Amino acid sequence: MTFNEDFGATQDGEEQQAISVFIRRRDRIFHSWSTFARGEEPFMLVFDLLDFTPYGRQESWEDSPEGWPQEPTYSWMRLQDRYGAKADQCAHHAAPPRPTEGATPDLV
């Protein structure tokens, strides 16, 4: 058995994020609490920040205007070993496109 199987963290055998709390009493360890999926949101500041952006979380369940990008919940989260090949440079080295003066966003 694995932690994920023992504690029901995943149903499909894949890896998933989780937050667990353990307590050690002398030579024994006890699992006192765990939360998975939506239960982790209070601990993830990134969701609070995304909720303030124009596109929000871009999740498929959101009531967004036609044409706004939407993805399945958590689809943008990956484990560190699940990303593609590393880029030649950091993202902050590439200059972002400058907006044209007086231009308005396409989706407003």
Short mmCIF file of C-alpha atoms in Angstrom, two decimals:
data_model
loop_
_atom_site.label_atom_id
_atom_site.label_comp_id
_atom_site.label_asym_id
_atom_site.label_seq_id
_atom_site.Cartn_x
_atom_site.Cartn_y
_atom_site.Cartn_z
CA MET A 1 0.00 0.00 0.00
CA THR A 2 1.00 3.61 -0.47
CA PHE A 3 0.12 6.78 1.43
CA ASN A 4 -2.31 7.76 -1.33
CA GLU A 5 -4.07 4.40 -1.15
CA ASP A 6 -3.98 4.12 2.64
CA PHE A 7 -5.49 7.55 3.19
CA GLY A 8 -7.72 7.75 0.11
CA ALA A 9 -5.81 10.67 -1.38
CA THR A 10 -6.36 9.40 -4.92
CA GLN A 11 -8.86 7.10 -6.51
CA ASP A 12 -7.06 6.51 -9.79
CA GLY A 13 -3.58 5.61 -8.55
CA GLU A 14 -2.11 8.90 -9.80
CA GLU A 15 -0.28 11.45 -7.69
CA GLN A 16 -2.32 14.32 -6.26
CA GLN A 17 -1.56 17.15 -3.90
CA ALA A 18 -2.68 16.86 -0.29
CA ILE A 19 -2.07 18.45 3.08
CA SER A 20 -1.68 16.10 6.03
CA VAL A 21 -0.90 16.58 9.69
CA PHE A 22 0.87 13.99 11.81
CA ILE A 23 1.82 13.85 15.47
CA ARG A 24 4.62 11.79 16.98
CA ARG A 25 4.25 10.38 20.46
CA ARG A 26 7.50 8.74 21.51
CA ASP A 27 8.17 6.06 18.87
CA ARG A 28 4.68 6.11 17.29
CA ILE A 29 3.33 8.39 14.56
CA PHE A 30 -0.35 9.21 14.26
CA HIS A 31 -2.15 10.70 11.29
CA SER A 32 -4.44 13.37 12.73
CA TRP A 33 -5.86 15.18 9.71
CA SER A 34 -5.77 15.42 5.90
CA THR A 35 -7.47 17.39 3.20
CA PHE A 36 -7.44 17.00 -0.57
CA ALA A 37 -8.62 18.86 -3.67
CA ARG A 38 -10.98 21.74 -2.83
CA GLY A 39 -10.23 21.41 0.89
CA GLU A 40 -6.72 22.73 0.28
CA GLU A 41 -7.80 26.08 -1.13
CA PRO A 42 -7.63 28.01 2.17
CA PHE A 43 -3.93 27.14 2.29
CA MET A 44 -3.19 28.12 -1.31
CA LEU A 45 -2.75 31.88 -1.63
CA VAL A 46 -2.50 31.58 -5.41
CA PHE A 47 -6.26 30.90 -5.66
CA ASP A 48 -7.08 34.03 -3.67
CA LEU A 49 -4.89 36.05 -6.01
CA LEU A 50 -6.36 34.50 -9.17
CA ASP A 51 -9.88 35.30 -7.94
CA PHE A 52 -9.01 39.02 -8.21
CA THR A 53 -7.74 38.85 -11.81
CA PRO A 54 -9.96 39.59 -14.84
CA TYR A 55 -9.88 35.95 -16.03
CA GLY A 56 -10.13 34.48 -12.54
CA ARG A 57 -9.09 30.85 -12.26
CA GLN A 58 -10.25 30.13 -15.82
CA GLU A 59 -11.95 26.95 -14.66
CA SER A 60 -14.63 25.32 -16.81
CA TRP A 61 -17.33 25.64 -14.13
CA GLU A 62 -17.03 29.44 -13.97
CA ASP A 63 -19.69 31.62 -15.56
CA SER A 64 -17.35 33.52 -17.89
CA PRO A 65 -18.11 35.60 -20.99
CA GLU A 66 -18.04 33.85 -24.37
CA GLY A 67 -14.48 33.53 -25.66
CA TRP A 68 -12.72 33.74 -22.29
CA PRO A 69 -10.20 30.92 -21.79
CA GLN A 70 -11.39 28.14 -19.50
CA GLU A 71 -9.77 24.85 -18.50
CA PRO A 72 -10.76 21.93 -16.28
CA THR A 73 -10.23 22.58 -12.56
CA TYR A 74 -6.57 22.24 -11.50
CA SER A 75 -5.45 21.46 -15.08
CA TRP A 76 -2.72 24.12 -14.89
CA MET A 77 -1.15 22.55 -11.78
CA ARG A 78 1.60 20.01 -12.39
CA LEU A 79 4.11 18.17 -10.25
CA GLN A 80 7.64 19.47 -10.70
CA ASP A 81 8.61 16.47 -12.84
CA ARG A 82 5.58 16.80 -15.16
CA TYR A 83 6.61 20.00 -16.96
CA GLY A 84 8.08 19.97 -20.46
CA ALA A 85 11.67 20.70 -21.37
CA LYS A 86 13.22 23.74 -19.70
CA ALA A 87 13.31 26.94 -21.71
CA ASP A 88 16.59 28.50 -22.78
CA GLN A 89 15.95 31.53 -20.61
CA CYS A 90 13.82 32.69 -17.73
CA ALA A 91 10.44 34.21 -18.52
CA HIS A 92 11.45 37.61 -17.13
CA HIS A 93 14.17 37.97 -19.78
CA ALA A 94 11.67 38.07 -22.64
CA ALA A 95 10.15 41.51 -23.15
CA PRO A 96 6.34 41.45 -23.07
CA PRO A 97 4.51 43.01 -26.01
CA ARG A 98 3.69 46.66 -25.40
CA PRO A 99 0.05 47.71 -25.76
CA THR A 100 -0.84 50.15 -28.49
CA GLU A 101 -1.79 53.55 -27.12
CA GLY A 102 -5.56 53.83 -26.77
CA ALA A 103 -6.09 50.10 -27.39
CA THR A 104 -8.67 48.21 -25.35
CA PRO A 105 -8.57 44.52 -24.46
CA ASP A 106 -10.33 42.25 -26.96
CA LEU A 107 -12.56 40.66 -24.36
CA VAL A 108 -13.87 43.72 -22.54
#
